[in-house]
XYZ file of C-alpha atoms in Angstrom:
623
model
C -0.111 0.104 0.031
C 1.394 3.662 -1.025
C 1.928 6.125 1.639
C -1.196 8.313 0.269
C -3.274 4.902 0.575
C -2.136 4.141 4.167
C -2.709 7.789 5.156
C -6.345 7.630 3.743
C -6.851 4.136 5.622
C -5.592 5.741 8.881
C -8.149 8.615 8.375
C -10.971 6.011 7.371
C -10.117 4.138 10.610
C -9.991 7.319 13.106
C -13.137 8.737 11.183
C -15.080 5.906 12.206
C -13.919 5.834 15.947
C -14.300 9.805 16.194
C -16.774 11.025 13.697
C -19.250 8.263 13.878
C -19.469 7.092 17.307
C -22.615 8.768 18.496
C -24.436 8.298 15.037
C -23.154 4.546 15.365
C -24.638 3.834 18.346
C -28.194 5.422 17.354
C -29.465 1.758 16.672
C -29.330 0.881 20.708
C -32.645 3.179 20.982
C -33.981 4.397 17.828
C -36.368 1.712 16.862
C -36.896 1.074 20.598
C -38.433 4.612 21.009
C -40.556 4.576 17.803
C -42.182 1.090 18.756
C -41.839 0.688 22.577
C -44.322 3.431 23.104
C -47.029 1.184 21.595
C -48.352 3.919 19.280
C -47.753 2.401 16.030
C -49.259 -0.826 15.537
C -47.428 -3.954 14.509
C -48.206 -4.737 10.970
C -46.259 -5.330 8.089
C -47.103 -1.832 6.227
C -46.064 0.035 9.466
C -42.803 -1.761 10.025
C -42.066 -1.061 6.377
C -43.198 2.504 6.716
C -41.138 3.211 9.865
C -38.105 1.914 8.588
C -38.507 3.374 5.336
C -38.641 6.924 7.002
C -35.541 6.082 8.960
C -33.768 4.918 5.769
C -34.714 8.128 3.722
C -34.059 10.460 6.983
C -30.259 9.167 6.797
C -30.262 9.705 3.124
C -31.541 12.979 3.328
C -30.049 14.528 6.393
C -26.788 12.863 6.502
C -25.898 11.864 3.226
C -27.051 14.633 1.194
C -27.438 17.478 3.770
C -24.198 17.100 5.678
C -21.989 14.982 3.317
C -22.790 16.558 0.226
C -23.395 19.835 0.793
C -22.413 21.199 4.253
C -19.113 19.327 4.367
C -18.295 21.859 1.323
C -18.657 24.893 3.857
C -15.375 24.612 5.280
C -13.538 27.495 7.299
C -9.793 27.447 5.965
C -10.304 23.366 6.346
C -12.102 23.610 9.769
C -15.861 22.764 10.247
C -18.416 22.930 13.207
C -20.927 25.472 14.086
C -18.401 27.986 15.283
C -16.651 27.705 12.005
C -20.039 28.013 9.840
C -21.016 31.136 12.090
C -17.624 33.048 11.340
C -17.766 31.898 7.829
C -21.359 32.981 7.349
C -20.709 36.176 9.441
C -17.719 37.239 7.027
C -20.132 36.362 3.932
C -22.368 39.441 4.871
C -19.999 41.638 6.773
C -19.889 44.323 4.294
C -23.528 43.665 3.162
C -25.757 43.498 5.967
C -24.585 44.778 9.406
C -27.848 44.274 11.193
C -28.111 40.634 9.570
C -24.718 40.066 10.657
C -25.670 40.817 14.321
C -28.790 38.890 13.901
C -26.953 35.857 12.430
C -24.290 36.164 15.060
C -27.086 35.903 17.997
C -28.372 32.702 16.392
C -25.200 31.248 15.966
C -24.201 31.490 19.313
C -27.271 30.102 20.734
C -26.966 27.041 18.349
C -23.605 26.520 19.973
C -24.989 26.941 23.424
C -27.168 24.181 22.569
C -24.287 22.051 22.300
C -23.612 21.889 25.689
C -27.552 20.739 26.064
C -26.696 17.932 23.664
C -23.629 17.085 25.323
C -25.373 16.122 28.407
C -28.145 14.291 27.132
C -25.788 12.463 24.566
C -23.318 10.525 27.065
C -26.071 9.876 29.260
C -28.716 8.334 26.870
C -25.849 6.226 25.210
C -24.163 4.624 28.172
C -27.599 4.162 29.867
C -28.921 2.215 26.193
C -25.839 0.126 26.407
C -26.029 -1.018 30.102
C -29.489 -1.411 29.865
C -28.781 -4.575 27.678
C -28.329 -6.327 31.064
C -31.757 -6.227 31.377
C -32.387 -8.195 28.533
C -29.473 -10.528 29.622
C -31.308 -11.156 33.066
C -34.223 -8.907 34.394
C -32.403 -9.240 38.131
C -29.636 -6.941 36.879
C -31.976 -4.184 36.196
C -31.031 -2.468 39.679
C -27.615 -2.306 38.669
C -27.948 -0.286 35.456
C -28.207 3.299 37.212
C -25.155 2.607 39.534
C -23.252 1.057 36.695
C -23.928 3.588 34.231
C -22.851 6.388 36.786
C -19.679 4.449 37.666
C -18.609 4.284 33.736
C -19.196 7.867 33.485
C -17.230 8.908 36.660
C -14.462 6.584 35.178
C -14.678 8.308 31.627
C -14.438 12.036 33.156
C -11.619 11.043 35.581
C -9.613 9.799 32.962
C -9.758 13.259 31.324
C -7.034 14.824 33.178
C -4.797 12.445 31.758
C -5.924 13.015 28.321
C -7.028 10.140 25.787
C -3.842 9.919 23.025
C -2.654 6.476 24.820
C -6.008 4.768 24.207
C -7.542 7.100 21.519
C -5.708 5.032 18.606
C -7.910 2.055 19.774
C -11.188 3.958 19.182
C -10.855 3.301 15.359
C -10.579 -0.511 15.540
C -13.360 -0.802 18.177
C -15.850 1.122 16.352
C -14.774 -0.469 13.452
C -15.453 -3.995 15.035
C -18.912 -2.493 16.367
C -20.264 -1.725 12.760
C -19.034 -5.107 11.864
C -20.994 -6.551 14.514
C -24.104 -4.716 14.202
C -23.938 -5.054 10.355
C -23.779 -8.939 10.732
C -26.747 -8.940 13.348
C -28.752 -7.355 11.028
C -27.978 -9.110 8.016
C -28.679 -12.199 9.711
C -32.452 -11.327 10.103
C -32.580 -9.636 6.722
C -31.533 -12.961 5.233
C -34.535 -14.716 7.117
C -36.963 -11.995 6.174
C -35.623 -10.427 2.958
C -38.980 -8.745 1.704
C -37.943 -6.211 4.586
C -35.507 -4.713 1.708
C -38.622 -3.519 0.343
C -38.416 -0.463 2.739
C -35.572 1.192 0.783
C -38.422 2.384 -1.400
C -39.608 5.830 -0.631
C -43.170 4.734 -1.367
C -43.451 2.934 1.874
C -42.433 6.188 3.787
C -44.910 8.602 1.710
C -47.586 5.704 2.376
C -47.322 5.562 6.112
C -47.322 9.528 6.256
C -50.472 9.869 3.827
C -52.271 6.968 5.764
C -51.690 8.140 9.134
C -50.256 12.067 9.092
C -50.749 12.747 12.855
C -49.013 9.465 13.865
C -46.072 10.212 11.286
C -45.548 13.468 12.832
C -45.515 12.352 16.183
C -43.006 9.497 15.519
C -40.468 11.916 13.705
C -39.537 12.928 17.433
C -38.191 9.475 17.868
C -36.927 8.838 14.278
C -34.741 12.011 14.472
C -32.607 9.977 17.003
C -31.160 8.067 13.544
C -29.460 11.241 13.203
C -27.758 12.208 16.303
C -24.528 13.086 15.686
C -24.409 14.263 12.125
C -23.314 17.800 13.467
C -19.971 15.550 14.254
C -19.383 14.931 10.480
C -18.895 18.993 10.338
C -17.441 19.332 13.420
C -14.552 17.041 13.083
C -13.652 18.121 9.455
C -10.613 19.788 10.085
C -9.301 16.522 12.012
C -10.086 13.996 8.970
C -10.844 15.879 6.054
C -13.541 16.101 3.604
C -12.828 12.786 1.564
C -12.227 10.364 4.506
C -15.120 11.473 6.398
C -17.254 10.811 3.204
C -15.924 7.336 2.243
C -16.144 6.266 5.843
C -19.900 7.249 5.682
C -20.964 5.612 2.500
C -18.456 2.249 2.774
C -18.973 1.520 6.261
C -21.366 3.472 8.188
C -24.299 3.765 6.350
C -24.345 0.080 5.056
C -24.026 -0.948 8.770
C -26.706 1.177 10.174
C -29.155 0.146 7.203
C -28.616 -3.321 7.765
C -29.271 -3.284 11.402
C -32.302 -1.033 11.345
C -33.907 -3.453 8.704
C -32.680 -6.511 10.832
C -34.512 -5.050 13.650
C -37.505 -4.303 11.785
C -37.347 -7.897 10.395
C -37.434 -9.046 13.975
C -40.444 -7.229 15.011
C -42.429 -8.259 12.273
C -41.879 -11.887 13.767
C -41.701 -11.167 17.424
C -43.637 -8.095 18.176
C -42.692 -8.489 22.034
C -38.881 -7.315 21.040
C -40.100 -4.054 20.962
C -38.885 -3.590 24.481
C -35.031 -3.712 23.367
C -35.046 -5.044 19.821
C -31.433 -4.178 19.185
C -29.924 -6.369 21.882
C -32.795 -9.091 21.082
C -31.418 -9.519 17.494
C -28.222 -11.507 19.299
C -28.602 -15.074 20.299
C -28.419 -15.768 24.104
C -24.554 -16.448 24.281
C -23.557 -13.461 22.320
C -25.920 -10.964 24.489
C -22.953 -10.321 27.467
C -20.279 -9.648 25.169
C -22.397 -7.477 23.118
C -23.622 -5.452 26.037
C -19.601 -4.806 26.782
C -18.938 -3.860 23.047
C -22.134 -1.548 22.929
C -20.781 -0.168 26.124
C -17.392 0.762 24.900
C -19.014 2.216 21.660
C -21.254 4.477 24.194
C -17.781 5.400 25.973
C -16.322 6.099 22.493
C -19.024 8.157 21.246
C -19.270 9.952 24.859
C -15.543 10.479 24.512
C -15.703 12.415 21.143
C -18.383 14.681 22.710
C -16.468 15.178 25.539
C -13.502 16.462 23.524
C -15.677 18.327 21.156
C -16.848 20.591 24.252
C -13.344 21.257 25.085
C -12.773 22.264 21.877
C -15.722 24.571 21.169
C -15.367 26.309 24.683
C -11.675 27.221 23.940
C -13.204 28.507 20.585
C -15.749 30.481 22.241
C -13.200 31.914 24.586
C -10.868 32.994 21.592
C -13.849 34.600 19.953
C -14.669 36.716 23.254
C -17.819 35.147 24.424
C -16.552 33.324 27.724
C -14.287 34.269 30.300
C -10.511 32.812 30.399
C -10.943 29.266 31.603
C -7.915 27.245 32.805
C -6.640 25.034 29.743
C -4.390 22.394 30.337
C -2.483 20.292 27.235
C -2.651 16.737 27.819
C -0.149 15.708 25.011
C 3.323 17.226 24.185
C 2.533 16.236 20.287
C -0.872 17.175 19.771
C -1.888 20.801 20.632
C -5.535 19.900 19.770
C -5.381 17.717 23.115
C -6.692 19.975 25.972
C -8.517 19.700 28.937
C -10.760 21.998 30.951
C -11.386 20.993 34.617
C -14.564 23.624 34.860
C -15.883 22.257 31.662
C -15.047 18.396 32.540
C -16.627 18.388 36.378
C -19.648 20.955 35.309
C -20.408 18.620 32.268
C -20.106 15.389 34.620
C -22.414 16.963 37.060
C -25.154 17.926 34.748
C -24.855 14.288 33.205
C -25.442 12.600 36.518
C -28.105 14.772 37.122
C -30.016 14.020 33.797
C -29.246 9.971 35.032
C -30.880 10.444 38.066
C -33.913 12.384 37.208
C -34.745 10.618 33.910
C -33.447 7.051 34.973
C -34.102 5.196 31.742
C -32.917 5.714 28.208
C -36.386 5.935 27.167
C -37.181 8.713 29.147
C -34.016 10.495 28.329
C -35.339 10.264 24.700
C -37.888 12.553 25.639
C -35.388 15.241 26.434
C -33.582 14.439 23.362
C -34.297 15.642 20.095
C -34.888 19.615 20.832
C -31.468 20.869 21.087
C -30.059 18.597 18.109
C -33.218 19.398 15.518
C -32.648 23.139 16.593
C -28.852 22.983 15.839
C -29.464 21.129 12.391
C -32.046 24.204 11.511
C -29.572 26.928 12.461
C -26.723 24.954 10.609
C -29.180 24.809 7.677
C -30.021 28.735 8.038
C -26.468 29.542 8.134
C -25.597 27.527 5.266
C -27.878 29.704 2.750
C -25.789 32.876 3.821
C -22.698 30.961 3.057
C -23.841 29.590 -0.296
C -25.681 32.678 -1.504
C -23.122 35.515 -0.511
C -19.807 33.626 0.312
C -19.843 31.153 -3.090
C -22.149 33.596 -4.889
C -24.811 31.143 -6.115
C -28.062 32.277 -7.688
C -30.705 33.248 -5.268
C -33.681 30.831 -6.740
C -31.013 27.681 -6.137
C -30.035 28.717 -2.563
C -33.666 29.178 -1.763
C -34.762 25.888 -3.216
C -31.557 23.681 -2.133
C -31.734 25.222 1.586
C -35.418 25.529 1.708
C -35.894 21.891 1.141
C -33.724 20.786 4.275
C -35.040 23.716 6.197
C -38.307 22.036 5.854
C -37.006 18.686 6.884
C -35.606 20.147 9.805
C -38.561 22.063 10.771
C -40.786 19.082 10.674
C -38.247 17.295 13.050
C -38.140 20.083 15.379
C -41.936 20.768 15.407
C -42.534 17.206 16.180
C -39.688 17.279 19.187
C -41.852 20.423 20.779
C -44.459 17.747 21.333
C -41.965 16.273 24.174
C -41.209 19.860 25.701
C -42.817 19.015 28.999
C -41.610 15.185 29.145
C -38.212 16.524 29.235
C -37.490 18.695 26.047
C -37.144 21.575 28.406
C -33.838 20.142 30.162
C -31.525 20.525 27.241
C -33.148 23.980 26.322
C -32.517 25.326 29.829
C -28.988 24.483 29.761
C -28.483 25.965 26.642
C -30.131 28.862 27.503
C -28.371 29.197 30.561
C -24.981 29.131 28.826
C -26.410 31.724 26.328
C -27.407 34.143 29.111
C -23.401 33.556 30.211
C -22.220 33.904 26.678
C -24.160 37.088 26.091
C -23.673 38.775 29.502
C -19.693 38.240 28.823
C -19.806 39.891 25.393
C -21.662 42.807 26.544
C -20.129 43.217 29.812
C -16.405 43.240 27.879
C -17.937 45.697 25.919
C -18.808 47.816 28.586
C -15.583 47.495 30.241
C -13.592 48.361 26.891
C -15.751 51.811 26.718
C -15.090 52.489 30.594
C -11.459 51.884 29.988
C -11.553 53.964 26.910
C -13.140 56.941 28.691
C -10.119 57.470 31.167
C -7.600 56.170 28.436
C -4.173 58.120 27.490
C -2.846 58.149 23.931
C 0.656 55.709 23.992
C 2.920 58.003 21.750
C 2.065 61.384 23.569
C 2.514 59.423 26.434
C 5.623 57.932 25.921
C 6.784 61.493 24.447
C 6.403 63.136 27.651
C 8.032 60.332 29.480
C 11.264 60.714 27.463
C 11.453 64.534 28.008
C 12.536 63.447 31.323
C 13.389 59.734 30.917
C 13.656 57.540 33.915
C 16.358 54.787 34.758
C 16.734 52.231 32.137
C 16.939 48.697 33.417
C 18.149 45.789 31.399
C 15.733 43.286 29.999
C 12.364 43.453 28.110
C 9.132 44.687 29.617
C 6.034 43.359 28.035
C 2.788 45.290 28.568
C -0.410 43.837 27.815
C -3.372 46.173 26.654
C -6.874 45.410 25.441
C -6.562 48.404 22.825
C -3.408 49.286 20.564
C -2.384 53.066 20.964
C -3.479 53.177 24.720
C -1.376 53.300 28.019
C -1.747 50.463 29.630
C -2.689 51.017 33.371
C 0.286 48.582 34.494
C 2.874 50.896 32.587
C 1.492 53.829 34.606
C 1.633 52.053 38.051
C 5.060 50.577 37.084
C 6.703 54.017 36.508
C 4.559 55.754 39.663
C 5.797 53.173 42.179
C 9.148 51.705 40.688
C 10.167 54.758 38.648
C 12.049 52.718 36.152
C 11.605 51.360 32.551
C 12.850 48.483 30.708
C 15.629 48.578 28.102
C 13.225 47.154 25.705
C 9.426 47.795 25.958
C 6.645 45.955 24.027
C 2.826 47.108 24.369
C 0.742 44.045 23.250
C -2.644 43.955 22.222
C -4.529 40.278 20.934
C -7.044 40.236 18.338
C -9.139 37.659 17.724
C -10.366 36.887 14.537
C -13.609 34.911 12.864
C -11.089 32.632 11.092
C -9.738 29.049 12.629
C -6.042 30.078 11.889
C -3.696 32.831 11.157
C -0.727 31.894 9.598
C 2.494 33.158 10.892
C 3.156 35.636 8.068
C 0.129 37.348 9.580
C 0.242 36.778 13.116
C 2.137 39.872 14.257
C 1.849 43.822 13.535
C 4.845 45.594 14.556
C 5.127 49.193 15.131
C 8.163 51.154 16.248
C 7.597 54.018 18.811
C 10.954 55.050 19.306
C 13.301 54.793 22.105
C 13.286 50.591 21.922
C 9.507 50.452 22.268
C 7.076 49.042 19.942
C 3.649 48.420 19.657
C 2.627 44.850 18.808
C -0.963 43.324 17.804
C -0.953 39.652 17.927
C -3.661 38.329 15.728
C -5.481 34.876 16.761
C -7.780 32.816 15.052
C -10.212 31.101 17.075
C -8.312 27.446 17.257
C -4.683 29.029 17.416
C -3.150 28.055 20.845
C -3.219 31.109 23.156
C 0.339 30.746 23.834
C 1.924 34.743 24.094
C 5.683 33.875 24.510
C 5.419 31.508 21.758
C 3.539 34.058 19.495
C 6.363 36.869 20.541
C 9.281 34.398 19.576
C 8.422 35.539 15.758
C 9.617 38.948 16.742
C 12.931 37.751 16.100
C 12.523 37.849 12.512
C 12.238 41.589 12.824
C 15.167 42.496 15.089
C 13.359 42.200 18.392
C 15.182 39.855 20.533
C 13.379 38.346 23.504
C 15.628 36.748 26.206
C 13.168 34.368 28.082
C 15.227 34.922 31.114
C 15.294 38.574 31.177
C 11.613 39.269 29.879
C 8.897 40.407 32.318
C 5.191 40.719 31.401
C 3.204 43.322 33.210
C -0.321 42.480 33.336
C -3.524 44.864 34.467
C -5.835 42.865 36.762
C -9.092 44.949 36.727
C -11.411 44.546 39.287
C -15.024 45.401 38.224
C -17.456 47.119 40.162
C -21.229 47.134 38.937
C -23.252 50.551 39.335
C -26.709 51.396 39.421
C -28.297 52.869 36.222
C -26.036 52.476 33.603
C -25.258 50.038 31.001
C -26.732 46.497 31.643
C -29.267 45.633 33.989
C -28.293 45.325 37.681
C -28.343 41.280 37.682
C -26.328 41.030 34.347
C -23.741 43.459 35.756
C -23.140 41.704 38.914
C -23.255 38.297 37.162
C -20.309 39.909 34.747
C -18.580 41.117 37.587
C -18.311 37.575 39.320
C -17.542 36.060 35.914
C -14.761 38.566 35.666
C -13.630 37.726 38.962
C -13.661 34.290 38.476
C -11.952 34.156 35.163
C -8.507 32.454 34.926
C -5.312 34.675 35.156
C -4.061 35.913 31.883
C -1.130 34.452 32.818
C -2.270 31.008 33.132
C -4.115 31.441 30.044
C -1.557 32.907 27.779
C 0.777 30.125 29.158
C 3.294 33.050 30.680
C 5.928 31.552 33.001
C 4.542 32.726 36.627
C 8.001 33.615 37.742
C 7.781 36.501 34.661
C 4.948 37.783 35.872
C 4.102 41.268 37.436
C 0.342 41.994 38.011
C -0.889 45.203 39.100
C -4.418 46.003 39.898
C -6.910 48.520 39.267
C -11.009 49.349 39.845
C -13.069 49.793 36.976
C -16.777 50.791 37.334
C -19.169 49.860 34.665
């Protein structure tokens, strides 16, 4: 095998493990929720109709929308809702500022819903796998919840150590999973080959025409078969378009179709299997190994989502919608392997709450769907703006293409609204809470910037006045961080006031976040000489660039500015925010922002500045 072919094979195996873990484990619960409620009578026409709806949902939503259309909308090779939001925002930046603000709002809300999905997915996936013990013997039913919580605890506990060591097994395990579910389904299909008639769309159309009300209701369960579809796009940057597409069409789609059709064939022969049709596909001797394999697959699916939560959080912080959080790198080779302790344990706590409140995968299925379908809808809306304004396609074609998918998304969303009271409120509540936090942080930062700007002093004028009667110069380099370029940092004024010295070299550094994933090395720094060995430096960051300031400043070596790490000091201003009555935000939002600002991780930790090189000076700011 040639090197390129070997590389493609490695990416396909990796994509099977990371990209398709969530959608690959949806066979555990989708048909169980459609038929388990007793709403759909067990007739051959109904079973064929439901299977046809499931197959064409996979075809239209995953194969056509995500794999064919959405994967084309890469943002410099990166995917995911944050990348799509940035791409759509750039497409209309110069055309409709008001539209851009509205688009940013719904895009950020979609990102917030990811956290709601992130709570439900590990809970329902692991719980569905462990519930297979109930099929082995009903006596193990009481062990399902404790064992689920124990598995989840172990999963979140190991995040601190990173997953690079065991991550290489994810792909092979998921390939084994897809092989096993395909064989289980194929065995039943071979016994009842007439079930393959459900591949024809006429059975889906006939079911909807005969029972439109029932068809609308079951869409809320059918949508479970496409949970994880967003992961195809989110992992675009890790694996590339072609490996993701090939893995779907060659491995995942055939395996899922065979298994769903096998479950359908089993239900026609044994309607009582509706309580758990997936595990009842297996012979008795295979049940325990299948439960173990399903649990491994569920853990892998959950791991991909946890990793996604860390990555999305870091991107949102870079874009300025969340305060700095402690970010730990768990791999010396892969900078994408990160761990955010606060996010990890908050996510774990909410998942434990979900398991204890809902108690079963069937109850959790009622909470599932609203967040997923809203995210799917938002992706479709953003795709329209990318296709129309970014790619320049004709308006009629854009409306026709995205309108078709929007109609499908809204049908699924409308059906899931029926489950709002039963549990759909839970991920909406989580997403809404995160949305309030994000918008409060963004608005509070704008107020803080305005407050600092009111009392700001022009940097070139200030330096000119300082050097009329220059203070003593000491060896080394001082790096002063400032939110705005051209403005005197508070830390500089405090340093001159109290220490009455200036370093031999002085850098006034401002970080700028951009709505692109990466900023190339050539565009990373913008340097302006200010005279007297002082420079204004603007560091440009994409939302996937590492926030490593010392490493970014190493690029100054090619511009005649030599930084010796042993003689470089970083002067940071620590602003203490004081809410005031009657101006700016609502009082409760100002207090929330002040609390978030106080609890934010220190700039030194976030920017990877050595602690022994930091001088931090505080100031009070009223907003």
